[in-house]
Tab-separated table of C-alpha atoms in Angstrom:
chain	number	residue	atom	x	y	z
N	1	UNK	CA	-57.411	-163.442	-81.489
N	2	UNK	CA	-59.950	-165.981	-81.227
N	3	UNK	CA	-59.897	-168.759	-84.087
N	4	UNK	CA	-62.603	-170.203	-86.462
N	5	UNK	CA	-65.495	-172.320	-84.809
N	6	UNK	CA	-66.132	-175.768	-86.723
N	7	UNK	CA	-69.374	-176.649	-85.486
N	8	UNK	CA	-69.848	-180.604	-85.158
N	9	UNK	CA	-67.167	-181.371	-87.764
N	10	UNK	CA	-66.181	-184.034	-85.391
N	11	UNK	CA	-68.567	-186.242	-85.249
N	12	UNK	CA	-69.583	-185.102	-81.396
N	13	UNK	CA	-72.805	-183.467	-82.581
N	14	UNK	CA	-74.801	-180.235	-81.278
N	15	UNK	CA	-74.619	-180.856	-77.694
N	16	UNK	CA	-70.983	-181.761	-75.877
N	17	UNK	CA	-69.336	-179.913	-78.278
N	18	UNK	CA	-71.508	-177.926	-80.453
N	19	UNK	CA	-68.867	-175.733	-81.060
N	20	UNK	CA	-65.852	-177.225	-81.021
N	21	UNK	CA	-63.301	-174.296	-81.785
N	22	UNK	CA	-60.935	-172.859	-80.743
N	23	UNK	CA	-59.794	-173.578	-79.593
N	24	UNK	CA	-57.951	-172.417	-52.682
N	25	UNK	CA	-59.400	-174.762	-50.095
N	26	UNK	CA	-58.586	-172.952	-46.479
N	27	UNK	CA	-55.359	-175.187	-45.910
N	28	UNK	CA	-52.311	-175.032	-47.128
N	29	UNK	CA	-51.308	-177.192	-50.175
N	30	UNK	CA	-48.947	-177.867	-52.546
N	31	UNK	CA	-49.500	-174.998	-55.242
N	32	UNK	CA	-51.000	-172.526	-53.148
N	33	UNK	CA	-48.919	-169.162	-51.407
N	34	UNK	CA	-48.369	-170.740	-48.024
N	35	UNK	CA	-47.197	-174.295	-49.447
N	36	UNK	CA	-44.424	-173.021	-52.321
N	37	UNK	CA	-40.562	-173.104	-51.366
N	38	UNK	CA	-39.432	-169.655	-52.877
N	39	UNK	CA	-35.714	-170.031	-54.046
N	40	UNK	CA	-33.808	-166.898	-54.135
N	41	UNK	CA	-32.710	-166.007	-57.906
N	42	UNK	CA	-29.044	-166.270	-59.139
N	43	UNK	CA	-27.528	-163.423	-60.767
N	44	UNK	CA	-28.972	-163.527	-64.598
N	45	UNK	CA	-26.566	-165.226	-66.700
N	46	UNK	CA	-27.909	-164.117	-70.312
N	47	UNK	CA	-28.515	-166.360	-73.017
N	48	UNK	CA	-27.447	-165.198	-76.741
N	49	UNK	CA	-28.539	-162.532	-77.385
N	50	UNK	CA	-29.561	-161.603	-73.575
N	51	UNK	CA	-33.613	-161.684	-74.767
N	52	UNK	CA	-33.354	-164.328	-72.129
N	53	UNK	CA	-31.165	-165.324	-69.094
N	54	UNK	CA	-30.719	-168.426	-66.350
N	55	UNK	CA	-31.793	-167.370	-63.378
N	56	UNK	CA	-31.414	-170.627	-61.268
N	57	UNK	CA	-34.838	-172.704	-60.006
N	58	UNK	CA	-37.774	-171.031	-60.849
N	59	UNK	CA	-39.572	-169.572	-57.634
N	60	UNK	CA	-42.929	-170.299	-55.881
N	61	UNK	CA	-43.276	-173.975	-57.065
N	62	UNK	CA	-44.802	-176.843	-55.113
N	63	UNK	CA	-42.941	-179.014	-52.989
N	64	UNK	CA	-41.625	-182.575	-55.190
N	65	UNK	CA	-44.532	-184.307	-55.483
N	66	UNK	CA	-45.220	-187.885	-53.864
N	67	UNK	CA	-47.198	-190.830	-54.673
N	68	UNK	CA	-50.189	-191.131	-53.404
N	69	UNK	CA	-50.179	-193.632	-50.676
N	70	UNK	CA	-52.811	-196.934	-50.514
N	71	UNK	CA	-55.897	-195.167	-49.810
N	72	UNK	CA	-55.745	-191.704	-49.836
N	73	UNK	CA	-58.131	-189.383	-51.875
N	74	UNK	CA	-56.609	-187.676	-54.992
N	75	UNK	CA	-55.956	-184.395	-54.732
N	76	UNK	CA	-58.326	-182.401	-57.264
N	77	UNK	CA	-55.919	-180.682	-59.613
N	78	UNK	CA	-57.523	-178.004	-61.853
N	79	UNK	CA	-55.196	-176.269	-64.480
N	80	UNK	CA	-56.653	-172.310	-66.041
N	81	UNK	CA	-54.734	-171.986	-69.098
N	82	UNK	CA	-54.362	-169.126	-71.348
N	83	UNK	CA	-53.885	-169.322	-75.608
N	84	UNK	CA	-51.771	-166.187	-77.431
N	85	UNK	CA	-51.154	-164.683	-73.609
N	86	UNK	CA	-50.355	-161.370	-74.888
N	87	UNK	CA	-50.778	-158.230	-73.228
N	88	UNK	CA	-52.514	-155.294	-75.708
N	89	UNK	CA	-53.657	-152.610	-73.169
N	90	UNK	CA	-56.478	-154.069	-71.815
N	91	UNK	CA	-54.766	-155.371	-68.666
N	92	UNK	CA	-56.107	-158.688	-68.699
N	93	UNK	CA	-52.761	-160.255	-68.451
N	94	UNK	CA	-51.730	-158.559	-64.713
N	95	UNK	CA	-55.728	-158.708	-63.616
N	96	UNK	CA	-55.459	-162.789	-63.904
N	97	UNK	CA	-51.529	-162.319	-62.687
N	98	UNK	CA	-53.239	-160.441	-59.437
N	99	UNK	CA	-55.951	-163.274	-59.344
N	100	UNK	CA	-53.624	-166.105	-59.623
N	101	UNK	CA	-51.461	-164.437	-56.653
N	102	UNK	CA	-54.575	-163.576	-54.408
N	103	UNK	CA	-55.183	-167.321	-54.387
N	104	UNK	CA	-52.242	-169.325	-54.386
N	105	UNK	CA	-52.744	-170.291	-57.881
N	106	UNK	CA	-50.240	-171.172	-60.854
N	107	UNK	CA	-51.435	-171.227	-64.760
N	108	UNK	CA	-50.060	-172.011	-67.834
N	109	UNK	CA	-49.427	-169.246	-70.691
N	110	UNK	CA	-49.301	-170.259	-73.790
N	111	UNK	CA	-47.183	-167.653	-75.579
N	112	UNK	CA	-47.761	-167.221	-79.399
N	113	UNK	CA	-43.824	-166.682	-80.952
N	114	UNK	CA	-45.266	-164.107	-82.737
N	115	UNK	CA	-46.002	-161.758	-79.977
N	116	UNK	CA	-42.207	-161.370	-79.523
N	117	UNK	CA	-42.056	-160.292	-83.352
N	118	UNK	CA	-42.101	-156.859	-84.489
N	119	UNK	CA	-44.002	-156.543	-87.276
N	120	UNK	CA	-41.247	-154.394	-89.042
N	121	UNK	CA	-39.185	-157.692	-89.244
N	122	UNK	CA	-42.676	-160.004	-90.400
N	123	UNK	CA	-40.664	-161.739	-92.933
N	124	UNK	CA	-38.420	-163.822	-91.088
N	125	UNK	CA	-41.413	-165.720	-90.460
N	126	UNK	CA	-41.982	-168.680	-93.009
N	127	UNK	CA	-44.740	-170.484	-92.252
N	128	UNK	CA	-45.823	-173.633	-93.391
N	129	UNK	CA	-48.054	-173.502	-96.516
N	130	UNK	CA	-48.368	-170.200	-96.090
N	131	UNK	CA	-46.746	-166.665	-97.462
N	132	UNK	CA	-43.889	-165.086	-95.999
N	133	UNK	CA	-44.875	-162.686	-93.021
N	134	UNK	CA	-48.024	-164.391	-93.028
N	135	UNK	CA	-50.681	-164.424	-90.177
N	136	UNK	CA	-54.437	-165.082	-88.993
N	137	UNK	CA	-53.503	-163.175	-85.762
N	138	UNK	CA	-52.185	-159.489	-85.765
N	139	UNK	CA	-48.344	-158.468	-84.795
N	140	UNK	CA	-48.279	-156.712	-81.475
N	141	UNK	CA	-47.467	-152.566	-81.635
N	142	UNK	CA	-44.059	-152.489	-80.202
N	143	UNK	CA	-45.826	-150.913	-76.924
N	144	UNK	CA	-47.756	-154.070	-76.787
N	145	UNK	CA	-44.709	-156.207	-77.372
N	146	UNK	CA	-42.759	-154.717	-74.381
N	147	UNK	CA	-45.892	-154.805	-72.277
N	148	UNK	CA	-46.107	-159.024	-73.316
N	149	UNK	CA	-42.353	-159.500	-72.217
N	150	UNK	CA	-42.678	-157.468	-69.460
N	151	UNK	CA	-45.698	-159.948	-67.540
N	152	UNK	CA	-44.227	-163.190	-69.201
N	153	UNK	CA	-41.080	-162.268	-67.144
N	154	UNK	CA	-43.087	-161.687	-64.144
N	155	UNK	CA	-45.721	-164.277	-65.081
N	156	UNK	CA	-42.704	-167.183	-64.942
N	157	UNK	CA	-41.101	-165.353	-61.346
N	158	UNK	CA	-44.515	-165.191	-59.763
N	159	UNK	CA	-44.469	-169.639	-60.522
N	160	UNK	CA	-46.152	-169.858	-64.029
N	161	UNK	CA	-45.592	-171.971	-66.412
N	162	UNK	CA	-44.119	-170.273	-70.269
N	163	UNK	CA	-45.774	-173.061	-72.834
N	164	UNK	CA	-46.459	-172.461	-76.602
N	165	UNK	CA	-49.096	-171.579	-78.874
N	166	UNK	CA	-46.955	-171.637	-82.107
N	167	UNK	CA	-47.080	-168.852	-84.037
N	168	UNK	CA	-49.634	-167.656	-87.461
N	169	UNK	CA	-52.642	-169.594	-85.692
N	170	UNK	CA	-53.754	-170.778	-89.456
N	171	UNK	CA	-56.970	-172.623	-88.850
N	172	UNK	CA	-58.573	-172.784	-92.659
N	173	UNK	CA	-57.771	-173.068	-95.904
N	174	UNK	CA	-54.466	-174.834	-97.512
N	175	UNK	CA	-52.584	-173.445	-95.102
N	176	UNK	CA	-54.546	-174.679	-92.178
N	177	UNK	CA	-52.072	-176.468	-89.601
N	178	UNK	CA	-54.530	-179.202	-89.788
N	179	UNK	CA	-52.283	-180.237	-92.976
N	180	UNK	CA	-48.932	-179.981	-91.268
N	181	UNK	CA	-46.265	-182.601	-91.734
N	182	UNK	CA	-44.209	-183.250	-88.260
N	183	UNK	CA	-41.512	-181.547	-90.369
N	184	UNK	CA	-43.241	-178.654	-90.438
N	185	UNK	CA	-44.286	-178.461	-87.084
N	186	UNK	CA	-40.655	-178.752	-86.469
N	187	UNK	CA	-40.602	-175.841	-88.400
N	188	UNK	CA	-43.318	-173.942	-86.922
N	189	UNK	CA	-41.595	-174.950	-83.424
N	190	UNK	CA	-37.707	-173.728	-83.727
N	191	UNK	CA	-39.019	-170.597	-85.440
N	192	UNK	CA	-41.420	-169.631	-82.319
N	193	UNK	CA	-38.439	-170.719	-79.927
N	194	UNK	CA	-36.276	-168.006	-81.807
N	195	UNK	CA	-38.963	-165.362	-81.943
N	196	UNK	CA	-38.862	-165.529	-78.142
N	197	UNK	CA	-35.373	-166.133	-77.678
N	198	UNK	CA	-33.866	-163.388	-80.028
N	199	UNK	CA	-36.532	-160.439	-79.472
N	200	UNK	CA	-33.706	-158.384	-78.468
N	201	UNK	CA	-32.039	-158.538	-81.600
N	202	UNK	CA	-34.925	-158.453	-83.862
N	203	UNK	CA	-36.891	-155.201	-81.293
N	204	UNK	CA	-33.693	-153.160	-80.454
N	205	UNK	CA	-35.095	-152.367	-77.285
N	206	UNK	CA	-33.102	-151.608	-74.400
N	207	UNK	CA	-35.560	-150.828	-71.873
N	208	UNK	CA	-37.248	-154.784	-71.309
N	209	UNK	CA	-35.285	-156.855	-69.163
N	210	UNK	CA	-34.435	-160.533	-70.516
N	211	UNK	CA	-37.114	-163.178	-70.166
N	212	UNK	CA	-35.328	-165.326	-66.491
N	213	UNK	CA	-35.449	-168.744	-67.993
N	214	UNK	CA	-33.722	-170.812	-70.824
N	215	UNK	CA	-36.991	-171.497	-73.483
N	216	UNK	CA	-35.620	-174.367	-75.011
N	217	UNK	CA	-35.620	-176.025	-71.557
N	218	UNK	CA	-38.618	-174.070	-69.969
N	219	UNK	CA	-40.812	-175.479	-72.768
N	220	UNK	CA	-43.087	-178.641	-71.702
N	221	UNK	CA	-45.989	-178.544	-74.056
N	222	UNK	CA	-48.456	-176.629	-75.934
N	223	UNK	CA	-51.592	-176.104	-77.253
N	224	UNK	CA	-52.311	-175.752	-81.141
N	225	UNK	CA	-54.256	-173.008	-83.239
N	226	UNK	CA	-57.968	-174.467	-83.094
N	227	UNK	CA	-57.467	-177.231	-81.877
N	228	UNK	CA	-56.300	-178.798	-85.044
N	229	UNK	CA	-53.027	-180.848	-86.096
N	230	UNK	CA	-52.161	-182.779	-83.005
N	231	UNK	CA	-51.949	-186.633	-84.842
N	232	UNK	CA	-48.663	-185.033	-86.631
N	233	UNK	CA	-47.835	-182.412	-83.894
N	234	UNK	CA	-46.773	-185.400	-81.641
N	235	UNK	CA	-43.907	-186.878	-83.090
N	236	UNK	CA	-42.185	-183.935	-83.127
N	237	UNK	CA	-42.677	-183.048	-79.848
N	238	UNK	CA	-41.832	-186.311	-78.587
N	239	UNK	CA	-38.830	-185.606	-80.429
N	240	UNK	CA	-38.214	-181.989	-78.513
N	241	UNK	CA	-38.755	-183.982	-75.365
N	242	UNK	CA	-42.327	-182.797	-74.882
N	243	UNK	CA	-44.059	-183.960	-71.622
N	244	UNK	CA	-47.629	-183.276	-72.332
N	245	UNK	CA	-49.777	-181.474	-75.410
N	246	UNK	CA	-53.000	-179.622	-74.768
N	247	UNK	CA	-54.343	-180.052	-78.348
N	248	UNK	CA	-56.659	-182.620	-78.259
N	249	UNK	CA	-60.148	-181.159	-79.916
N	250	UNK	CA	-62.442	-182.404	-77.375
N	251	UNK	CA	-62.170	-184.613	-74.064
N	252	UNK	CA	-64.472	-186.317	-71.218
N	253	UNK	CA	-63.925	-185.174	-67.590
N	254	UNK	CA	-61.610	-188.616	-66.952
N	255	UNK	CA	-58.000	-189.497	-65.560
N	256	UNK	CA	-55.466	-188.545	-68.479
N	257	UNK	CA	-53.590	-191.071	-71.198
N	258	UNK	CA	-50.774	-191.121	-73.090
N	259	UNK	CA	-50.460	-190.357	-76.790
N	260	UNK	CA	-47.220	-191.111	-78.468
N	261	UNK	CA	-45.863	-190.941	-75.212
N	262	UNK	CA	-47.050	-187.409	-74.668
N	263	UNK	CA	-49.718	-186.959	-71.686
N	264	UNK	CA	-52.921	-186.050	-73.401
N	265	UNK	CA	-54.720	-183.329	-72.193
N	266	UNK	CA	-57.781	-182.097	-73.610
N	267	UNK	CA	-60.150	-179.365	-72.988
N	268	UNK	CA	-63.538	-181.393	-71.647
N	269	UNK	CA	-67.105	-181.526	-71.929
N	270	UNK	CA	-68.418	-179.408	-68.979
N	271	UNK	CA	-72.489	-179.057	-68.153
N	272	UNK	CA	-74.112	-176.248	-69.431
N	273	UNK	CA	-76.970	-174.654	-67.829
N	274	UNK	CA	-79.911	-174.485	-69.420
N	275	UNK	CA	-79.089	-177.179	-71.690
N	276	UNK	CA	-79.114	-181.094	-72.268
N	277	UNK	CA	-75.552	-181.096	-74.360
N	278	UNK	CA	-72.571	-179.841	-73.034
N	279	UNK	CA	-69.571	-177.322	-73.664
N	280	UNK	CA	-66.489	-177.168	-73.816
N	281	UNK	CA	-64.188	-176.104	-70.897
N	282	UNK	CA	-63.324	-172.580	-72.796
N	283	UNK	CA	-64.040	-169.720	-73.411
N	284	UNK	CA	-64.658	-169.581	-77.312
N	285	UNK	CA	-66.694	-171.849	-76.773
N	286	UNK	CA	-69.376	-170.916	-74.092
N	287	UNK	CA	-69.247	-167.683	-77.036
N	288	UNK	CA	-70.249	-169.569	-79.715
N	289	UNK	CA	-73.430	-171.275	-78.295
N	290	UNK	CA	-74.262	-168.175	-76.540
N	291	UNK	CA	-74.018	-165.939	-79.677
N	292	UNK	CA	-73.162	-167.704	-82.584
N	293	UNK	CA	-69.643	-166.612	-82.846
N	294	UNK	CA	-70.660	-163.031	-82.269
N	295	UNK	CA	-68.252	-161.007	-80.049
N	296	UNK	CA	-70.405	-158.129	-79.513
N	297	UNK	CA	-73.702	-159.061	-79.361
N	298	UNK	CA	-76.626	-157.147	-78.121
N	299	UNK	CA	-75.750	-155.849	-74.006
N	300	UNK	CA	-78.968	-157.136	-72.719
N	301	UNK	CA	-77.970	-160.956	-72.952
N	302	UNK	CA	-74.470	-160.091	-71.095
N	303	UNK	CA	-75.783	-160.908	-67.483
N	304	UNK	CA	-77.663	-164.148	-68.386
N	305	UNK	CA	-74.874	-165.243	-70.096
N	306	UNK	CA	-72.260	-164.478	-68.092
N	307	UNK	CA	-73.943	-166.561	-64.868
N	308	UNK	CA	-74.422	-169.284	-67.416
N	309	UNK	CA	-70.736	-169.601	-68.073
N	310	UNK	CA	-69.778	-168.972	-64.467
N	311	UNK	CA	-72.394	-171.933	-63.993
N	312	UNK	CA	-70.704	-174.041	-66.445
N	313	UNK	CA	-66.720	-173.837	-65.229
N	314	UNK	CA	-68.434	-174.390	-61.562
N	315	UNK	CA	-70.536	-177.246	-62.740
N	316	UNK	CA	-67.403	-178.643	-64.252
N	317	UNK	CA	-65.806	-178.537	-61.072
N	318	UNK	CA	-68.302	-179.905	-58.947
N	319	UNK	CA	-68.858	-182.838	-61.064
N	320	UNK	CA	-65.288	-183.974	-60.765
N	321	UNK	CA	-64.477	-182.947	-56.845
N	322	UNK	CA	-67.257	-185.064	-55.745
N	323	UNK	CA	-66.980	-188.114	-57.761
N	324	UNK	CA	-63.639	-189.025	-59.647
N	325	UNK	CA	-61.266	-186.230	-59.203
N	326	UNK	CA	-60.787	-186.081	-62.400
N	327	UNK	CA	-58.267	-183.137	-63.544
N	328	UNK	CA	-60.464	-179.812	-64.731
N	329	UNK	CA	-58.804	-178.388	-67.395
N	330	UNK	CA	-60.248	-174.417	-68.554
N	331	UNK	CA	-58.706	-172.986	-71.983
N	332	UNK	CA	-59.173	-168.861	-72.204
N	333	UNK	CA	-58.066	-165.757	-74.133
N	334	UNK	CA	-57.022	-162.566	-72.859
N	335	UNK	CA	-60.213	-161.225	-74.962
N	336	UNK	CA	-62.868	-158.940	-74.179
N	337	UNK	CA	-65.897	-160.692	-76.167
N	338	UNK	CA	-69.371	-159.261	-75.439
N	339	UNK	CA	-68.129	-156.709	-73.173
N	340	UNK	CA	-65.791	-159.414	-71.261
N	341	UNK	CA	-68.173	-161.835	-69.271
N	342	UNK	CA	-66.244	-164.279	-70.001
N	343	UNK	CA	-63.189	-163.047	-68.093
N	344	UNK	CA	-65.462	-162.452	-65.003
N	345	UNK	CA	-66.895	-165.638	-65.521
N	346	UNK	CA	-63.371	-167.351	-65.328
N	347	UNK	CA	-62.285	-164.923	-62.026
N	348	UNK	CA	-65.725	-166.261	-60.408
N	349	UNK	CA	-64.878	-169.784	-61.096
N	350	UNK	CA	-61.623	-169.444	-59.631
N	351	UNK	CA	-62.937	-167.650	-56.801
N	352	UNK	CA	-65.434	-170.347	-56.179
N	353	UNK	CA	-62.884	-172.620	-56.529
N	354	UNK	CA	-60.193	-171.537	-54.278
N	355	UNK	CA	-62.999	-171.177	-51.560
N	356	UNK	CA	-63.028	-172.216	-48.215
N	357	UNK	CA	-64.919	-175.583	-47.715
N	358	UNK	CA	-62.728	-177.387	-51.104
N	359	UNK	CA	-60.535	-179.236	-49.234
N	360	UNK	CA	-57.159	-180.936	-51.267
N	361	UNK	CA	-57.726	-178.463	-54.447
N	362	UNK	CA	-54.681	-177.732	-56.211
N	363	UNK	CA	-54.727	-175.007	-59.162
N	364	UNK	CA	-51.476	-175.469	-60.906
N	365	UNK	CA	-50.310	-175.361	-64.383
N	366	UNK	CA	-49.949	-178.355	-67.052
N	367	UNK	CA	-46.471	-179.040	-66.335
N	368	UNK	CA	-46.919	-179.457	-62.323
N	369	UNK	CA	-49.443	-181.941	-63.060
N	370	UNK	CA	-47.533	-183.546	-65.135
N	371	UNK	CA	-45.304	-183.572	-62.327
N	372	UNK	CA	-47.138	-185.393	-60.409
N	373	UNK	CA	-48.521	-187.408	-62.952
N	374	UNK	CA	-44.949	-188.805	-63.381
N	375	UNK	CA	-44.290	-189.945	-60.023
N	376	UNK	CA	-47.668	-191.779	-59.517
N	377	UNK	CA	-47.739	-195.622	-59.502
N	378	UNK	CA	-49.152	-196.649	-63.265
N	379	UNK	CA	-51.830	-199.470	-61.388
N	380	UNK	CA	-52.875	-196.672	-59.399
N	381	UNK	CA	-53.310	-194.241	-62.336
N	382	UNK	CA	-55.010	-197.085	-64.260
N	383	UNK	CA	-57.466	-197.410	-61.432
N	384	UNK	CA	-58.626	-194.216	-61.564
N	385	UNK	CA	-58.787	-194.085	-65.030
N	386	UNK	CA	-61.616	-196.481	-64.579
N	387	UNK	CA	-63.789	-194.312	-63.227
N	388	UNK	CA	-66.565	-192.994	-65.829
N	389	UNK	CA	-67.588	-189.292	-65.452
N	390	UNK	CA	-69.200	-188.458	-62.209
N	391	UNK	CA	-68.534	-192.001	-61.174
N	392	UNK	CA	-67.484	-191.940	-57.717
N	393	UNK	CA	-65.249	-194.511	-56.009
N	394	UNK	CA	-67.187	-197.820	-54.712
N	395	UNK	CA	-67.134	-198.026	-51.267
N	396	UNK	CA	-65.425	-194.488	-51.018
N	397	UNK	CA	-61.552	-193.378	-52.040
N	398	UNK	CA	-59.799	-195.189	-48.809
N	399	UNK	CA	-61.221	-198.768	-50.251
N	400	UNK	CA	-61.051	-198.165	-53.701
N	401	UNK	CA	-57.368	-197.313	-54.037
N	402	UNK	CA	-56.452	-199.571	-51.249
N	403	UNK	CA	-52.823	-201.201	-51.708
């Protein structure tokens, strides 16, 4: 369920992010089919309640990343991510499995806690500032439910990464998670870990085999309801041993910081056609400047729009492979708004993407960049963080990250 826009509440005005909401290269690489080790699985050990198990390493990851020696270009990482990722019967979840697979591509799903919830059992949720059972995004039918378990499980074997997306997604009012204390995003935290990690118990069901991974350690990161609440978010996950948060309301197509220790990953200001300001990297938001919030607008616009947000992601792309290789970060929802051009959009940009002729692409998930972000020599990370948007390298990558 899509969250509320806040239109230039931030200070960035009408153009890069006007509406500010919610928020395969023809050789083989690390991330892609032909470069992954795949590990065989241990037996399932179950965990508690046996709504999840250890399995052993997870399969189809890329080989342990290196540092990049004196010289060489940076690979051009590019991370599709995915906010709620439940499945409700429109098969959106196995279509961008299928995609994913079909290109040697890994993704991050961030899993609202909630979608592991029965609605029958609604009030063991307390959120903060809120009433018991409370929730700006509907409970999953129990059909739905199984179906969510069912590709998370085969979502993490196929190489994905499991993040989190909380749980209510409270974007306004009192309640808003804009207001939460890091004790309550503590809170908010342990009680989505134990909607995912006791669904057994609180479903019954019989028939769903156990999620293959221990949560607790699985989980790397996140991305908040709207945007919002990441200044008091981080301490906590610092805490929790977070490696990276994909929170931040609004970023510039640049190398990555640190915040609080946490690597800071933002969704980015992307060109959009037709326009002087830009948008960005999600899919909320291409909706919101294209129809003003409205998920069903009138048919007619559908096939101007949805080139101009396939323009945009590919734009985005461009921009950074041929100047500072700059990470590309996309945010979506498994959402059919205005008759779903924004889902083919995304599958066009990732087919453009993994093309032939885009040499060292990777498409992984947050946590394998952060990977490799860990291993990389800090001068050599603060080099590239020099470059400006579109900037390319003087005198070309080999001189410019010389030893």
């Amino acid at each position: 369920m899509s969250a509320i826009s806040r239109r230039n509440l931030l200070g960035i005005g009408a153009g890069a992010a006007a509406a500010i909401g919610l928020a395969g290269c023809g050789t083989a690489r690390p991330g892609d089919g032909a470069g992954r080790k795949v590990t065989a699985q241990a037996r399932p050990k179950p965990i508690g309640d046996g709504s999840t198990a250890e399995t052993g390493p997870q399969p189809h990851q890329p080989p342990k990343p290196e540092p990049l020696e004196p010289g060489q270009t940076p690979p051009q990482f590019v991370v599709f991510s995915w906010d709620g990722a439940g499945e409700v019967g429109n098969g959106l979840f196995p279509r961008f499995r299928r995609l994913a697979r079909d290109h040697g591509a890994s993704m991050t799903f961030f899993l609202s806690g909630l979608y592991c919830l029965p609605e029958a059992k609604k009030h063991l949720y307390r959120p903060p500032n809120n009433p018991v059972g409370a929730s700006d995004i509907g409970y999953l039918t129990d059909a739905h439910l199984k179906e969510t378990l069912r590709n998370v499980r085969a979502a993490w074997l196929e190489g994905h990464e499991i993040g989190t997306h909380f749980n209510g997604h409270f974007c306004a009012g009192p309640g808003s998670v804009a207001r939460w204390t890091p004790a309550q995003w503590r809170s908010e935290i342990d009680q989505a870990v134990d909607f995912v990690t006791k669904w057994r118990t609180h479903t019954g069901f019989t028939d769903v085999e156990p999620l293959p991974f221990d949560y607790r350690k699985e989980l790397a990161g996140g991305r908040t309801p709207c945007l919002l609440g990441q200044d008091n978010l981080l301490p906590t996950a610092r805490e929790l041993g977070w490696r990276y948060d994909a929170s931040s309301p609004g970023g510039r197509q640049t190398w990555p910081v640190k915040k609080d220790g946490i690597w800071d990953f933002p969704l980015q200001q992307i060109p959009f056609p037709g326009h002087s300001f830009e948008v960005l990297s999600m899919d909320y938001n291409m909706l919101a400047n294209q129809s003003r919030n409205s998920t069903r607008a009138p048919r007619h616009h559908y096939p101007g729009w949805r080139r101009q947000a396939t323009e945009a992601y590919i734009s985005g792309f461009r921009r950074a492979y041929e100047t500072n290789r700059a990470p590309f970060f996309v945010g979506n929802h498994f959402e059919e708004w205005n008759g779903g051009i924004y889902m083919d959009a995304v599958e066009e940009a990732i087919k453009h993407i993994a093309g032939s002729g885009h040499r060292d692409v990777r498409l992984v998930s947050f946590k394998q960049f952060t990977d490799w972000l860990d291993v990389q020599d800090p001068k050599v990370l603060a080099r590239l963080r020099r470059l400006e948007v579109g900037e390319r390298p003087a005198g070309g990558w080999r001189r410019y990250l010389a030893a």
